[in-house]
Amino acid sequence: MKLTAEPPMDESSEVVKARRLGLGFWLPTGWMILIVGVALLAPVLPLKDPTDYFIRPGERPPYPPSADHWFGTDQDARDMFSRIISGARVSLAVGFMSVAMSFIVGGAIGMVAGLVRGWFDRLASFLFLVLLSFPGLVLVILIITLIDRSVLTISVTLAIAGIAPVGRLARAATMSFAEREFVIAARTLGARNSRILFRELLPNVVIPMGALVLLGVAAAIVAEGGLAFLGLSLEKGETWGKLIRNGAGSRVLRDSPWVAFGPITVMFLTLASINYIGDYLRDFFNVRETGLGR
Amino acid sequence: MAGRGTVQLRGGEDVILRVENLVQEFPVGRHRVVHAVSDVSFDLLKGETLGIVGESGCGKSTTARALVQLPPPTSGRVVLDPDSGNEVDLTGLSGNDLRDVRPRLQMIFQDPISSLNPRRRVRDIVSEGLEIWSDGGIGTEGQERVDEVLHAVGIDPAAAASHRPHQFSGGQCQRISIARALTVDPEILICDEPVSALDVSVQAKILNLLEDMKARYDLSLIFISHDLSVVRNVTDRVVVMYLGKICEVGDADRLYEAPAHPYTRALLASAPEPARSVGVADAVLGDDIPSPTEPPSGCRFRTRCPLAIEKCATEEPQMQQLDGDHFVACHLPRV
Amino acid sequence: MTGRQAPLLSVRDLKVVFPTPIGMVHAVDGVSFDLEAGQSMGIVGESGSGKTVTAKTLMNLLPSYALVDGSVTFDGRDLRALSAERKSEKHLWGVEISMVFQDPMTSLNPVKKVGEQIAESLRYHLGETRTAARRQAGDLLEQVGIPEPGRRLDEYPHQLSGGLRQRVVIAAALACEPRILIADEPTTSLDVTVQKHILDLLDDLRAERGMSMILVTHDLGVVKGRTDEVMVMYAGRTMEEAPTEEIFSRQSHPYTEALMETIPKINSAGHTRLMPIPGQPPVTTSPPIGCPFADRCRYTTDRCVAQGPLLEALGDDHQVACHTPVGTPAAETALAANAARGHTATGLEIHHSGVPVGAVADGPAEQV
């Protein structure tokens, strides 16, 4: 009996994969590994205390970058380098936590709505519509003025703002896959909804959602910055938004730009890296999906 | 076209599936309804291959989906083993009761790519049916069953274990779909245009495979296609559908050798290689294809029928027997 | 082909290569043919045979990264040189050579009225006035058999059935009175009862206007009784070219023969065992040195593997690229030798009856 020895497309798709992930992917990935690593390890790294005042007698801060203070100091003579890293801990935490929450909640609602349809779908769609129509900023301000301004509440608040767009994407992606024949085949075999959701739909829906995860992290980091400008970010501790705001006064900008440009540069590089990686991954997975045999 | 009536139904213990007065309607917008399938009845004998032919929009695929209750039909009955004393009416079941009988009817589809989950390995796809019906793992017995079925359809189990669907050709994907359906030991295999997306040189392999699998696993087949030559090759009995109704039903030999309905004749005459039983003139049809939201009164085929008379607009033809296993729903059948 | 005067269209040793991440794809690998004025030709092949790429080359529709070699001469003009210049010959493609595509829905603009879409090319290419173009669009719709053409002019594509849409596409392609009409699978997306009407219409229009036509299709049945000549393509090469009746009555290439045998016949008895073509087409990134069909052919000899057969005349107007054309003593000798040793030169197993193993009744399914 002659059987299929080797599927025809095997080798070629590996070649595609190898060519796809070039420098344009690894450079931003390297930056992300660096920034996340440093943020995680900050407590054990030999860094200066971000809250310490390094006042040099006879000199008025802010001090420009030097061997002692790589990114200079702020107006209170605190070390910008360690403050940026301390800010990274909060900004990245807010970014990833809020996205994780909005994807779990929005993704679950959207996927179930897209699969079961009916009244649940109508309710979910209505909820998404209300969330999208409600001015996000007002919602955020309302919540954080009513409760408190901790990392958790800010993350939850931003997560709520993210539920609707994530949920709608999850619903649309689920619906497009739920009509495919492989889902019908699973049903004729006797699969329950839960099995179809986790085995058939989730692995497919995760792909278009994956690129959005990274975009969401970037958006949350920016949103936190916006809150900082309104003076509504964390009450205690540093974030990139608060650092930038601190350096953004017109006199400070003119006389000592390093106070703002340090955090701006780091934030820009991080956001650009996240968006680049997102794009690369999306293209990469598109190839995997459409690179079909004859 | 008519087709009202159920005279074409056969009785007896050999009947494995009976479809009675099947209706499938879908709402579109306000107050508008697509009459996709309107009062269709047929049955399937054990070991038989029943062909359903018709052009796009005739309701043949909708009928196939209604048989497996995805979605359930608007009305009508789909009965397994109708005359055996322990009949199962699928349309009356829901939840776990429906799930329990699902493996008895399996389906394969036109699009070999869309039929397989692109993110799962082929072996997992083929094992899925067994996994659903087992607690935990499928065990050695299950693995052996998967190997056996993969061998039967001509896919190397080793390649299936490590590769995903996009690494196989269209014909191979169709083999994988067939294997997936066979693992749960179905009685009826519904094939919805299984070779339409394949190159002609691959078509023959899949058609031969279906014949082999039918013999090997004691299957009864429902074979849906727009291609009359393919249907001629694989079926024993043929149902011709037009705009949600049955025009003509009968033994394949009789139907191809003496087509009675003007639509059947037109189909046979329009094929790239026309059937011997019809002439060039039979292919002449109006181009005015009615919408399934507003099907014509009386006989639904009358707007394109070269023979239509006044009666066709006012009175829907009843299904009538011609001779032996040959039925037609037409006021002016060609006998 | 008379060959006395220069043909309207002449293609010589056309090669099209697409650089892709998986390597160089040789889509068309040395195709030559002539098309006389008023003649119709069918190009038949399965997916990957290069038939559509050939048509697109004639229509100047290849993507810019495609590497093209060989010559295409239309009415004494070198089309490849013209396509390189681009601007100067904007009134050639769409005017003198025009094309009908497979899917009428994608070749029509969904937000433009049917009449405007036809009139557009008349105004652009021929400089007609708005009213004259509209009048002529109406005439064209009538010629392609659309009832109530006046009313249809103001309808949008989605208001028409698939068959009517394809008629509109044909009307638009005919607007500027092309000398060659290329129809690429013009009826594949249509129902059988409509398919026949469209094919008959194309043939009638061709005869009426003295136009040449190239009908590209995967379906041998479509060209039967319709075209003057048929060219059978496989793996980017021409396997056989002959007058249409001869392709059906006396096919000479083993591939053409296998293709005919593999198709289910409407007039044969039910449950007739079909004869599949064993194996798979060659990988387009590395075309074989020998005959591309050698791996799947029951006549294959050592020579077929070592040396690719060239297209050679087998009789009047009949050309075949095969060392052992079906029906010749060479084929009988090769088949007898293969049947005797149980396999071909490429190792394809052969029954003593001369039928490839796997095509016979009780054999297990072999790979697709």
CSV table of C-alpha atoms in Angstrom, one decimal, chain B residues 6-327:
chain,number,residue,atom,x,y,z
B,6,THR,CA,-44.8,11.7,-0.9
B,7,VAL,CA,-45.6,8.9,-3.3
B,8,GLN,CA,-41.9,8.6,-4.0
B,9,LEU,CA,-41.3,7.3,-0.5
B,10,ARG,CA,-40.6,3.7,-0.2
B,11,GLY,CA,-41.4,1.6,2.9
B,12,GLY,CA,-39.8,-1.3,4.5
B,13,GLU,CA,-37.2,-2.3,7.0
B,14,ASP,CA,-34.4,-1.4,4.5
B,15,VAL,CA,-35.2,2.3,4.8
B,16,ILE,CA,-32.4,3.8,7.0
B,17,LEU,CA,-33.4,7.4,6.7
B,18,ARG,CA,-36.7,9.1,5.8
B,19,VAL,CA,-37.2,12.8,5.2
B,20,GLU,CA,-40.8,13.9,5.3
B,21,ASN,CA,-42.1,17.3,4.2
B,22,LEU,CA,-38.9,19.0,5.0
B,23,VAL,CA,-39.2,22.8,5.1
B,24,GLN,CA,-36.3,25.2,5.7
B,25,GLU,CA,-37.0,29.0,5.8
B,26,PHE,CA,-34.7,31.8,6.8
B,27,PRO,CA,-35.9,35.3,7.6
B,28,VAL,CA,-34.1,38.1,5.7
B,29,GLY,CA,-34.8,41.6,6.9
B,30,ARG,CA,-38.3,42.5,7.7
B,31,HIS,CA,-41.2,40.3,6.5
B,32,ARG,CA,-39.1,38.6,3.9
B,33,VAL,CA,-38.3,34.9,4.0
B,34,VAL,CA,-36.0,32.8,1.9
B,35,HIS,CA,-37.9,29.6,1.0
B,36,ALA,CA,-34.7,27.5,0.8
B,37,VAL,CA,-36.4,24.1,1.0
B,38,SER,CA,-40.1,23.7,0.6
B,39,ASP,CA,-41.8,20.4,1.3
B,40,VAL,CA,-39.2,17.9,0.3
B,41,SER,CA,-39.6,14.2,1.0
B,42,PHE,CA,-37.2,11.3,0.2
B,43,ASP,CA,-35.8,8.3,1.7
B,44,LEU,CA,-32.5,6.3,1.7
B,45,LEU,CA,-32.1,2.5,1.8
B,46,LYS,CA,-29.4,0.7,3.6
B,47,GLY,CA,-26.3,0.5,1.4
B,48,GLU,CA,-27.8,2.8,-1.2
B,49,THR,CA,-26.2,6.0,-2.7
B,50,LEU,CA,-28.8,8.7,-3.1
B,51,GLY,CA,-27.8,11.6,-5.4
B,52,ILE,CA,-29.3,15.0,-4.9
B,53,VAL,CA,-28.6,17.2,-8.0
B,54,GLY,CA,-29.5,20.8,-8.8
B,55,GLU,CA,-28.0,24.1,-9.5
B,56,SER,CA,-26.9,26.7,-7.0
B,57,GLY,CA,-29.8,27.9,-4.9
B,58,CYS,CA,-31.9,24.8,-5.4
B,59,GLY,CA,-31.7,23.9,-1.7
B,60,LYS,CA,-29.6,20.8,-1.9
B,61,SER,CA,-26.9,21.9,0.6
B,62,THR,CA,-29.5,23.4,2.9
B,63,THR,CA,-31.3,20.0,2.8
B,64,ALA,CA,-28.0,18.3,3.8
B,65,ARG,CA,-27.5,20.7,6.8
B,66,ALA,CA,-31.1,20.2,7.8
B,67,LEU,CA,-30.7,16.5,7.9
B,68,VAL,CA,-28.0,16.9,10.6
B,69,GLN,CA,-30.1,19.5,12.3
B,70,LEU,CA,-27.5,22.3,11.7
B,71,PRO,CA,-29.7,24.3,11.8
B,72,PRO,CA,-32.9,22.2,12.5
B,73,PRO,CA,-35.5,22.5,9.8
B,74,THR,CA,-38.5,24.9,10.1
B,75,SER,CA,-40.8,21.9,9.8
B,76,GLY,CA,-40.9,18.3,8.6
B,77,ARG,CA,-39.4,15.2,10.0
B,78,VAL,CA,-36.0,13.5,9.6
B,79,VAL,CA,-36.4,9.9,10.8
B,80,LEU,CA,-33.7,7.2,11.3
B,81,ASP,CA,-34.8,3.6,10.9
B,82,PRO,CA,-38.4,4.7,10.3
B,83,ASP,CA,-40.0,1.3,9.8
B,84,SER,CA,-37.8,-0.8,12.2
B,85,GLY,CA,-39.9,-0.4,15.3
B,86,ASN,CA,-37.3,1.7,17.0
B,87,GLU,CA,-37.4,4.8,14.9
B,88,VAL,CA,-35.5,8.0,15.9
B,89,ASP,CA,-37.0,11.3,14.9
B,90,LEU,CA,-34.0,13.7,14.8
B,91,THR,CA,-36.3,16.8,14.5
B,92,GLY,CA,-37.9,15.9,17.9
B,93,LEU,CA,-34.6,15.6,19.7
B,94,SER,CA,-32.5,18.2,21.4
B,95,GLY,CA,-29.5,18.5,23.8
B,96,ASN,CA,-27.9,15.3,24.8
B,97,ASP,CA,-30.5,13.1,23.1
B,98,LEU,CA,-29.6,14.7,19.8
B,99,ARG,CA,-25.9,14.5,20.6
B,100,ASP,CA,-26.2,10.8,21.2
B,101,VAL,CA,-27.4,10.0,17.7
B,102,ARG,CA,-25.2,12.5,15.9
B,103,PRO,CA,-22.4,10.0,15.1
B,104,ARG,CA,-24.8,8.0,13.0
B,105,LEU,CA,-24.9,10.7,10.4
B,106,GLN,CA,-21.6,12.2,9.3
B,107,MET,CA,-20.9,14.8,6.7
B,108,ILE,CA,-18.1,15.9,4.3
B,109,PHE,CA,-18.0,19.2,2.6
B,110,GLN,CA,-17.0,20.9,-0.6
B,111,ASP,CA,-14.1,23.0,0.6
B,112,PRO,CA,-11.3,20.8,1.7
B,113,ILE,CA,-9.4,23.6,3.4
B,114,SER,CA,-12.3,25.1,5.3
B,115,SER,CA,-13.3,21.6,6.4
B,116,LEU,CA,-10.2,21.2,8.7
B,117,ASN,CA,-9.2,23.3,11.6
B,118,PRO,CA,-6.0,25.0,10.4
B,119,ARG,CA,-4.5,25.1,13.9
B,120,ARG,CA,-4.8,21.5,14.8
B,121,ARG,CA,-2.6,18.5,13.8
B,122,VAL,CA,-4.2,16.2,11.4
B,123,ARG,CA,-4.2,13.2,13.8
B,124,ASP,CA,-6.0,15.3,16.4
B,125,ILE,CA,-8.6,16.3,13.9
B,126,VAL,CA,-9.2,12.7,12.9
B,127,SER,CA,-9.2,11.5,16.6
B,128,GLU,CA,-11.7,14.2,17.6
B,129,GLY,CA,-14.9,12.0,17.2
B,130,LEU,CA,-13.4,9.3,19.4
B,131,GLU,CA,-12.2,11.8,22.0
B,132,ILE,CA,-15.6,13.4,22.3
B,133,TRP,CA,-17.1,10.0,23.2
B,134,SER,CA,-14.5,8.9,25.6
B,135,ASP,CA,-13.7,10.0,29.1
B,136,GLY,CA,-10.1,11.2,29.1
B,137,GLY,CA,-7.9,9.7,26.5
B,138,ILE,CA,-9.0,7.5,23.6
B,139,GLY,CA,-6.8,4.6,24.7
B,140,THR,CA,-4.9,2.1,22.6
B,141,GLU,CA,-8.0,0.8,21.0
B,142,GLY,CA,-8.9,4.3,19.9
B,143,GLN,CA,-5.4,4.9,18.5
B,144,GLU,CA,-5.6,1.7,16.6
B,145,ARG,CA,-8.9,2.7,15.1
B,146,VAL,CA,-7.5,6.1,14.0
B,147,ASP,CA,-4.5,4.3,12.4
B,148,GLU,CA,-6.8,1.9,10.7
B,149,VAL,CA,-9.0,4.6,9.2
B,150,LEU,CA,-6.1,6.8,8.2
B,151,HIS,CA,-4.6,3.8,6.4
B,152,ALA,CA,-8.0,3.1,4.7
B,153,VAL,CA,-8.2,6.6,3.3
B,154,GLY,CA,-4.5,6.5,2.2
B,155,ILE,CA,-2.9,9.0,4.7
B,156,ASP,CA,0.3,8.0,6.4
B,157,PRO,CA,-0.5,8.1,10.2
B,158,ALA,CA,3.1,9.3,10.9
B,159,ALA,CA,2.6,12.3,8.7
B,160,ALA,CA,-0.8,12.9,10.2
B,161,ALA,CA,0.7,13.0,13.7
B,162,SER,CA,3.1,15.8,13.0
B,163,HIS,CA,1.5,18.0,10.3
B,164,ARG,CA,-1.3,20.5,10.0
B,165,PRO,CA,-3.9,20.6,7.2
B,166,HIS,CA,-2.2,23.4,5.2
B,167,GLN,CA,0.8,21.0,4.6
B,168,PHE,CA,-1.5,18.7,2.6
B,169,SER,CA,-3.0,19.0,-0.9
B,170,GLY,CA,-6.7,19.5,-1.5
B,171,GLY,CA,-7.3,15.9,-2.3
B,172,GLN,CA,-5.4,14.8,0.8
B,173,CYS,CA,-7.4,17.2,2.9
B,174,GLN,CA,-10.6,15.6,1.5
B,175,ARG,CA,-9.2,12.2,2.5
B,176,ILE,CA,-8.6,13.5,6.0
B,177,SER,CA,-12.2,14.8,6.2
B,178,ILE,CA,-13.5,11.4,5.2
B,179,ALA,CA,-11.3,9.7,7.9
B,180,ARG,CA,-12.6,12.1,10.5
B,181,ALA,CA,-16.2,11.1,9.7
B,182,LEU,CA,-15.4,7.4,9.6
B,183,THR,CA,-13.8,7.1,13.1
B,184,VAL,CA,-17.2,7.3,14.8
B,185,ASP,CA,-18.6,4.4,12.7
B,186,PRO,CA,-21.4,6.3,11.0
B,187,GLU,CA,-24.3,4.6,9.1
B,188,ILE,CA,-24.9,7.5,6.8
B,189,LEU,CA,-22.3,9.7,5.1
B,190,ILE,CA,-23.6,12.9,3.6
B,191,CYS,CA,-21.2,14.2,0.9
B,192,ASP,CA,-21.9,17.8,0.0
B,193,GLU,CA,-20.1,18.5,-3.3
B,194,PRO,CA,-17.1,16.5,-2.2
B,195,VAL,CA,-15.1,16.8,-5.4
B,196,SER,CA,-16.2,20.1,-6.8
B,197,ALA,CA,-13.2,22.0,-5.6
B,198,LEU,CA,-10.7,19.4,-6.8
B,199,ASP,CA,-8.8,19.0,-10.1
B,200,VAL,CA,-10.3,16.4,-12.4
B,201,SER,CA,-7.3,14.1,-12.0
B,202,VAL,CA,-7.9,14.1,-8.2
B,203,GLN,CA,-11.7,13.8,-8.4
B,204,ALA,CA,-11.5,10.3,-9.7
B,205,LYS,CA,-9.4,9.2,-6.7
B,206,ILE,CA,-11.8,10.7,-4.2
B,207,LEU,CA,-14.8,9.2,-6.0
B,208,ASN,CA,-13.2,5.8,-6.0
B,209,LEU,CA,-12.2,6.2,-2.4
B,210,LEU,CA,-15.8,6.9,-1.4
B,211,GLU,CA,-17.0,3.8,-3.2
B,212,ASP,CA,-14.3,1.8,-1.4
B,213,MET,CA,-15.2,3.2,2.0
B,214,LYS,CA,-18.9,2.6,1.4
B,215,ALA,CA,-18.2,-1.1,0.9
B,216,ARG,CA,-15.6,-1.4,3.6
B,217,TYR,CA,-17.6,0.4,6.4
B,218,ASP,CA,-21.2,-0.5,5.3
B,219,LEU,CA,-22.2,3.0,4.6
B,220,SER,CA,-25.3,4.5,3.0
B,221,LEU,CA,-24.4,7.7,1.1
B,222,ILE,CA,-26.2,10.9,0.3
B,223,PHE,CA,-24.2,12.5,-2.5
B,224,ILE,CA,-24.9,16.1,-3.3
B,225,SER,CA,-23.5,17.6,-6.5
B,226,HIS,CA,-24.3,19.9,-9.4
B,227,ASP,CA,-22.2,17.7,-11.7
B,228,LEU,CA,-24.5,15.2,-13.5
B,229,SER,CA,-21.6,13.1,-14.7
B,230,VAL,CA,-20.3,12.6,-11.2
B,231,VAL,CA,-23.7,11.8,-9.9
B,232,ARG,CA,-24.3,9.3,-12.6
B,233,ASN,CA,-21.1,7.5,-11.6
B,234,VAL,CA,-21.7,7.1,-7.9
B,235,THR,CA,-25.4,7.0,-7.3
B,236,ASP,CA,-28.2,4.4,-7.3
B,237,ARG,CA,-31.1,6.8,-7.1
B,238,VAL,CA,-31.3,10.4,-7.9
B,239,VAL,CA,-33.4,13.4,-6.6
B,240,VAL,CA,-33.5,16.4,-8.9
B,241,MET,CA,-34.2,19.7,-7.0
B,242,TYR,CA,-35.0,23.2,-8.3
B,243,LEU,CA,-35.7,26.2,-6.1
B,244,GLY,CA,-36.4,24.2,-2.9
B,245,LYS,CA,-38.6,21.6,-4.5
B,246,ILE,CA,-38.2,18.1,-5.9
B,247,CYS,CA,-38.8,17.8,-9.7
B,248,GLU,CA,-38.0,14.2,-10.3
B,249,VAL,CA,-36.9,11.2,-8.3
B,250,GLY,CA,-36.0,7.8,-9.5
B,251,ASP,CA,-33.6,5.0,-10.1
B,252,ALA,CA,-30.5,6.5,-11.6
B,253,ASP,CA,-30.6,4.4,-14.8
B,254,ARG,CA,-34.2,5.3,-15.5
B,255,LEU,CA,-33.8,8.9,-14.7
B,256,TYR,CA,-30.8,9.3,-17.0
B,257,GLU,CA,-32.2,7.2,-19.8
B,258,ALA,CA,-35.7,8.6,-19.7
B,259,PRO,CA,-35.8,12.0,-18.0
B,260,ALA,CA,-39.4,13.1,-17.7
B,261,HIS,CA,-39.2,16.6,-16.1
B,262,PRO,CA,-38.3,19.5,-18.5
B,263,TYR,CA,-35.7,20.7,-15.9
B,264,THR,CA,-34.0,17.3,-15.6
B,265,ARG,CA,-33.9,17.2,-19.4
B,266,ALA,CA,-32.4,20.7,-19.6
B,267,LEU,CA,-29.7,19.8,-17.0
B,268,LEU,CA,-28.8,16.6,-18.9
B,269,ALA,CA,-28.7,18.5,-22.2
B,270,SER,CA,-26.6,21.4,-20.8
B,271,ALA,CA,-23.8,19.2,-19.5
B,272,PRO,CA,-20.5,19.7,-21.3
B,273,GLU,CA,-21.1,16.3,-22.7
B,274,PRO,CA,-24.8,16.0,-23.0
B,275,ALA,CA,-26.6,12.8,-22.1
B,276,ARG,CA,-27.7,10.6,-25.0
B,277,SER,CA,-31.3,10.6,-23.8
B,278,VAL,CA,-31.9,14.3,-24.6
B,279,GLY,CA,-31.6,16.6,-27.6
B,280,VAL,CA,-30.1,20.0,-28.1
B,281,ALA,CA,-33.5,21.6,-27.9
B,282,ASP,CA,-33.9,20.4,-24.3
B,283,ALA,CA,-31.2,22.8,-23.2
B,284,VAL,CA,-33.2,25.9,-24.2
B,285,LEU,CA,-34.2,27.5,-20.9
B,286,GLY,CA,-35.3,31.0,-19.9
B,287,ASP,CA,-32.7,33.0,-18.1
B,288,ASP,CA,-35.2,34.4,-15.7
B,289,ILE,CA,-34.1,32.7,-12.5
B,290,PRO,CA,-36.6,33.6,-9.7
B,291,SER,CA,-35.6,34.7,-6.3
B,292,PRO,CA,-36.1,32.2,-3.5
B,293,THR,CA,-37.7,35.0,-1.4
B,294,GLU,CA,-40.6,35.2,-4.0
B,295,PRO,CA,-40.9,31.8,-5.6
B,296,PRO,CA,-43.3,31.7,-8.5
B,297,SER,CA,-46.9,30.4,-8.0
B,298,GLY,CA,-47.8,27.0,-9.1
B,299,CYS,CA,-44.8,25.2,-10.5
B,300,ARG,CA,-41.6,27.0,-9.4
B,301,PHE,CA,-39.9,26.1,-12.7
B,302,ARG,CA,-42.5,27.6,-14.9
B,303,THR,CA,-40.7,30.9,-15.5
B,304,ARG,CA,-37.9,29.1,-17.3
B,305,CYS,CA,-39.8,26.2,-18.6
B,306,PRO,CA,-40.2,26.0,-22.4
B,307,LEU,CA,-43.4,23.9,-22.1
B,308,ALA,CA,-45.2,26.0,-19.4
B,309,ILE,CA,-48.9,26.4,-19.8
B,310,GLU,CA,-51.5,28.4,-17.8
B,311,LYS,CA,-52.1,25.6,-15.5
B,312,CYS,CA,-48.5,25.6,-14.3
B,313,ALA,CA,-49.0,29.1,-12.8
B,314,THR,CA,-52.1,28.3,-10.9
B,315,GLU,CA,-51.7,24.7,-9.8
B,316,GLU,CA,-48.7,23.1,-8.2
B,317,PRO,CA,-48.1,19.7,-9.8
B,318,GLN,CA,-48.2,16.7,-7.5
B,319,MET,CA,-45.6,14.0,-7.5
B,320,GLN,CA,-46.8,11.1,-9.6
B,321,GLN,CA,-45.4,7.7,-10.4
B,322,LEU,CA,-44.4,7.0,-14.0
B,323,ASP,CA,-43.2,3.4,-14.0
B,324,GLY,CA,-41.5,1.5,-11.3
B,325,ASP,CA,-39.1,3.6,-9.3
B,326,HIS,CA,-39.5,6.8,-11.3
B,327,PHE,CA,-41.5,9.8,-10.0
